[in-house]
Amino acid sequence: MDATVVSSPGKVLIAGGYLVLDRAYAGVVVSTSSRFYTVIQNSETTGNELITVRSPQFLNATWVYSVKLEPCVSVEDLPTNASKNKFVHLALQNILSLACEMKGVAHVKSKLSSGIDVCIVGDNDFYSQRAQLAALGLPRTLASLSQVPPFVSTGVKLSEVHKTGLGSSAALITSLVSSLLLHLSIIPPSDLAEDESQGRRLAHNLSQFVHCLAQGKVGSGFDVSAAVFGSHIYTRFDPIVLQQLMADDAVSHLFFALNHLVMEMLVQVATKAAAHHLPDNEAWNYRIAPFRLPPLTRMMLADVDAGSDTPSLVGKVLKWRKDDSVTAEALWTSLDLLNHQWLRLYSS
């Protein structure tokens, strides 16, 4: 049975914290060796137009969805599901909507005719391994971590896991979105090998949208950008590009918003010629510039047992920036200058 497999890395923002929220400034983001993997196979047991998503590292982490494509796309949790997963649900809903717009309902029905099985796993580094090391009687050292089996079960529910702050949700969404785009034949595999390909940019834009929708806000997007493009210097996109999509309860013409095609081109996009000549939506004005760590450089991160509450911290910082704008702008400018000086020194 053929499988579609896509992996996406985690991230570390090493310069430009908080500044990266503003398009006037940039951040330096490094992709990690730790990755999320999504494996998709046609199912022999799931059933017609059913999608099963499994995350075997957690308890009660199997979700089965029924799919209806007409008169509009609808993805629903089965009543037997022990829990809900907003990130996965929104990804499926919007990717299938996009697939129907681009390829037509008949094409998507054929892809779902026997149902599909989706398995998602993340490298151990995305989650605290303190409990695993204690259970194995091992000290908290790098050498001990190599003795923990890959993709080890956390022994807890997804909502209870202790994350390490490597951008697990962004890496998960990006690997899931990209694998579904491939499995549904929306983009060819070769597109993911090129940074500037239309397919890779579509994977980025759709992953950004789904991630923002699941989180209920439009963030800077550097975590998803790292999951798609790897290490780079990142300048965010203008949030206005997602405002209408975020506001709509029932998203229509999704591909138009993501790639700025006129509606008649949605019919043509199924052809190979059209698929390779898709105009960009200029509102997706993020910028990425090359960056890599020097040769033989190794960055190691501590197991912090639980990542920080980023939305809360961001909210407080932005409130302070608004309340004391003169002091804040002077600090922002100073930090940006130091970041650029560091980059010039680092690149010399």
XYZ file of C-alpha atoms in Angstrom:
348
model
C 0.000 0.000 0.000
C 1.533 3.324 -1.081
C 1.931 5.921 1.649
C 2.376 9.686 1.560
C 4.902 10.879 4.146
C 5.848 14.488 4.896
C 7.915 15.785 7.808
C 8.317 19.348 9.089
C 10.839 20.717 11.608
C 10.359 22.606 14.827
C 11.799 26.083 15.392
C 13.931 28.251 17.626
C 13.759 32.038 17.339
C 17.291 33.157 18.190
C 16.893 36.888 17.449
C 13.957 39.239 17.039
C 11.696 38.068 19.837
C 8.560 40.284 19.968
C 10.053 42.450 17.198
C 9.054 39.786 14.679
C 5.395 40.629 15.341
C 5.910 43.923 13.476
C 6.591 43.983 9.719
C 9.088 46.784 10.277
C 11.447 44.275 11.898
C 12.759 40.786 11.202
C 13.539 37.711 13.249
C 16.140 34.977 12.852
C 14.567 31.538 13.090
C 16.453 28.239 13.113
C 14.743 24.980 12.217
C 15.442 22.024 14.481
C 16.541 18.480 13.765
C 13.396 17.393 15.634
C 10.471 16.964 13.267
C 6.796 16.047 12.999
C 5.798 13.304 10.574
C 2.457 12.690 8.896
C 1.829 9.364 7.158
C -1.276 8.974 4.982
C -2.514 5.704 3.503
C -5.678 4.631 1.783
C -7.625 2.654 4.349
C -8.776 -0.935 4.029
C -11.014 -0.728 7.090
C -12.089 2.896 7.639
C -14.912 3.002 5.103
C -16.144 5.239 2.310
C -15.527 8.964 2.866
C -14.269 8.465 6.413
C -10.937 9.825 7.636
C -9.186 8.326 10.653
C -6.447 10.369 12.320
C -4.228 8.732 14.941
C -1.612 10.175 17.262
C -0.220 7.053 18.955
C 1.986 8.971 21.395
C -1.086 9.982 23.425
C -3.993 8.326 25.191
C -7.435 8.483 23.539
C -5.906 10.167 20.501
C -7.818 8.629 17.611
C -10.306 10.785 15.754
C -12.643 9.552 13.029
C -14.359 12.068 10.761
C -17.216 11.674 8.319
C -16.913 13.703 5.133
C -19.634 15.142 2.919
C -18.578 17.018 -0.197
C -21.951 18.160 -1.522
C -23.643 20.599 -1.548
C -20.689 21.952 0.438
C -17.735 20.396 2.220
C -18.528 19.231 5.738
C -16.180 17.347 8.075
C -17.779 16.063 11.277
C -16.490 14.227 14.356
C -18.063 10.827 14.872
C -19.977 10.580 18.172
C -17.658 7.762 19.251
C -14.605 10.044 19.341
C -13.300 10.303 22.906
C -12.065 13.865 22.380
C -11.858 16.624 19.799
C -8.823 18.000 17.987
C -9.457 21.485 16.648
C -6.179 21.675 14.730
C -6.767 18.435 12.833
C -10.458 19.132 12.239
C -9.825 22.584 10.764
C -6.986 21.276 8.620
C -9.204 18.581 7.102
C -12.143 20.941 6.578
C -10.117 23.575 4.762
C -7.870 21.292 2.730
C -10.853 19.346 1.420
C -12.591 22.637 0.594
C -9.511 23.757 -1.295
C -9.234 20.402 -3.074
C -12.838 20.596 -4.261
C -12.283 24.119 -5.591
C -9.097 23.176 -7.405
C -9.751 19.622 -8.558
C -13.511 19.202 -8.400
C -15.765 17.117 -6.185
C -15.473 13.990 -8.345
C -11.687 13.974 -7.975
C -11.842 14.310 -4.183
C -14.514 11.614 -3.936
C -12.256 9.224 -5.808
C -9.409 9.965 -3.399
C -11.666 9.253 -0.407
C -13.493 6.297 -1.932
C -12.027 3.771 0.498
C -11.357 6.234 3.305
C -7.901 7.313 4.432
C -5.830 6.653 7.523
C -3.608 9.445 8.876
C -0.909 8.866 11.487
C 0.885 11.831 13.100
C 3.957 11.533 15.332
C 6.528 13.970 16.662
C 10.122 13.457 17.721
C 10.608 13.070 21.459
C 12.244 16.489 21.832
C 8.889 18.231 21.389
C 7.810 16.849 24.776
C 9.486 16.754 28.165
C 11.247 13.419 28.706
C 11.789 13.801 32.451
C 9.149 11.195 33.289
C 10.591 8.761 30.738
C 14.114 9.136 32.116
C 12.854 8.655 35.668
C 10.954 5.503 34.657
C 14.109 4.121 33.034
C 16.239 5.069 36.036
C 18.449 7.286 33.892
C 20.027 10.660 34.722
C 18.871 13.785 32.890
C 21.657 13.886 30.333
C 21.918 14.050 26.556
C 23.333 10.539 26.503
C 20.306 9.243 28.409
C 17.896 10.739 25.882
C 19.376 8.540 23.163
C 18.160 5.507 25.123
C 14.514 6.604 24.978
C 12.738 4.853 22.066
C 11.767 7.155 19.185
C 8.187 8.455 19.173
C 7.772 7.084 22.680
C 4.314 7.133 24.225
C 3.852 10.044 26.597
C 1.386 8.059 28.697
C -0.982 11.035 28.947
C -3.747 12.707 26.976
C -2.782 15.332 24.423
C -4.178 18.110 26.613
C -1.953 17.012 29.512
C 1.421 16.723 27.781
C 4.311 18.968 28.835
C 5.746 20.635 25.739
C 9.244 22.052 25.373
C 8.373 25.055 23.207
C 9.758 23.919 19.842
C 6.629 24.847 17.884
C 4.876 21.485 17.909
C 1.511 22.785 16.685
C 3.071 24.608 13.718
C 5.201 21.604 12.735
C 2.206 19.283 13.115
C -0.094 21.461 11.007
C 2.530 21.984 8.306
C 3.289 18.276 7.954
C -0.430 17.424 7.943
C -1.370 20.133 5.434
C 1.539 19.334 3.116
C 0.919 15.587 3.179
C -2.771 16.063 2.373
C -1.932 18.436 -0.479
C 0.275 15.690 -1.918
C -2.079 12.796 -1.203
C -5.016 14.579 -2.826
C -2.818 15.444 -5.840
C -3.254 19.187 -5.339
C 0.491 19.741 -5.687
C 3.203 17.460 -7.117
C 5.951 16.076 -4.837
C 8.592 18.015 -6.770
C 7.079 21.301 -5.560
C 8.156 20.632 -1.974
C 11.777 20.374 -3.092
C 11.903 24.002 -4.261
C 11.577 26.999 -1.925
C 10.150 29.198 -4.673
C 7.664 26.720 -6.129
C 3.978 27.588 -6.252
C 3.101 24.381 -4.420
C 5.427 25.061 -1.522
C 4.109 28.593 -1.146
C 0.562 27.245 -1.234
C 1.490 24.768 1.523
C 2.904 27.683 3.529
C -0.121 29.937 3.038
C -2.636 27.220 3.865
C -0.650 26.084 6.917
C -0.490 29.680 8.157
C -4.247 30.058 7.729
C -5.165 26.790 9.469
C -2.725 27.454 12.315
C -4.087 30.970 12.852
C -7.678 29.740 12.636
C -7.062 27.018 15.226
C -5.355 29.463 17.583
C -8.034 32.102 17.068
C -5.589 34.847 16.114
C -3.116 35.873 13.427
C 0.351 35.496 14.904
C 3.683 36.437 13.372
C 3.897 33.121 11.519
C 7.625 32.520 12.008
C 6.989 29.039 13.419
C 5.022 27.877 10.376
C 7.515 29.596 8.075
C 10.355 27.631 9.695
C 8.343 24.421 9.343
C 7.999 25.085 5.591
C 11.266 26.806 4.616
C 13.735 25.829 7.362
C 16.222 28.292 8.884
C 16.022 31.876 7.596
C 15.628 35.558 8.398
C 11.881 36.136 8.551
C 9.704 39.195 8.021
C 6.054 38.554 8.693
C 3.101 38.942 6.314
C 0.513 41.673 6.754
C -2.305 40.190 8.900
C -4.866 41.767 6.568
C -4.386 38.881 4.127
C -6.217 36.556 6.542
C -8.755 38.919 8.074
C -11.658 37.976 5.820
C -10.941 34.258 6.046
C -10.654 34.455 9.832
C -13.980 36.283 10.023
C -15.959 33.899 7.810
C -17.713 31.010 9.535
C -18.080 29.157 6.253
C -15.008 29.784 4.135
C -15.725 29.997 0.429
C -13.368 30.532 -2.477
C -10.470 29.520 -0.265
C -8.051 29.137 -3.132
C -8.813 32.670 -4.314
C -7.731 34.044 -0.948
C -4.656 31.844 -0.753
C -3.404 32.326 -4.297
C -5.441 35.236 -5.707
C -6.897 33.482 -8.731
C -9.928 34.813 -10.532
C -12.786 32.375 -10.236
C -12.691 31.157 -13.827
C -9.127 29.955 -13.262
C -10.372 27.625 -10.541
C -11.848 25.500 -13.300
C -8.622 25.514 -15.303
C -6.326 24.725 -12.394
C -6.878 20.985 -12.714
C -4.801 21.004 -15.870
C -1.056 20.674 -15.625
C -0.438 23.831 -17.617
C -2.542 25.982 -15.311
C -1.053 24.419 -12.203
C 2.399 25.665 -13.154
C 1.350 29.234 -13.933
C -0.534 30.340 -10.844
C -0.281 34.035 -10.001
C 0.583 34.886 -6.425
C -1.565 36.808 -4.000
C 0.604 39.871 -3.434
C -0.944 40.379 0.004
C 1.139 37.389 1.142
C 4.085 39.737 1.549
C 6.226 37.747 3.975
C 9.950 37.749 3.239
C 12.554 35.083 3.873
C 16.304 35.602 3.521
C 18.962 32.887 3.762
C 20.473 32.023 7.132
C 22.297 29.022 8.499
C 24.339 28.199 11.553
C 28.108 27.998 10.968
C 29.627 24.598 10.189
C 30.172 22.346 13.211
C 27.827 24.494 15.315
C 25.467 22.552 17.533
C 22.612 24.202 19.389
C 21.200 22.310 22.360
C 18.065 23.274 24.252
C 17.185 22.487 27.834
C 14.149 20.382 28.704
C 12.101 23.160 30.291
C 9.264 20.706 31.057
C 6.661 23.237 29.890
C 6.819 26.003 27.308
C 5.894 29.562 28.206
C 2.385 30.931 27.684
C 3.308 32.880 24.569
C -0.097 34.519 23.896
C -0.199 35.891 27.441
C 3.360 37.210 27.257
C 2.792 38.761 23.837
C -0.386 40.451 25.031
C 1.389 42.029 27.989
C 4.347 43.218 25.921
C 2.142 44.729 23.220
C 0.016 46.484 25.837
C 3.148 47.986 27.387
C 4.382 49.013 23.930
C 1.106 50.834 23.306
C 0.958 52.456 26.751
C 4.584 53.637 26.710
C 5.164 54.035 22.983
C 8.127 56.429 23.204
C 10.180 54.138 25.439
C 9.081 51.054 23.536
C 9.979 52.407 20.096
C 13.415 53.444 21.315
C 13.960 49.955 22.710
C 12.622 48.273 19.550
C 14.941 50.365 17.372
C 17.923 49.636 19.600
C 17.241 45.895 19.626
C 16.793 45.838 15.861
C 20.103 47.660 15.387
C 21.889 45.159 17.628
C 20.295 42.245 15.760
C 21.516 43.617 12.429
C 24.999 44.207 13.831
C 25.061 40.643 15.093
C 23.949 39.320 11.701
C 26.650 41.296 9.885
C 29.286 40.029 12.301
C 27.921 36.512 12.082
C 27.940 36.556 8.273
C 31.412 38.045 7.869
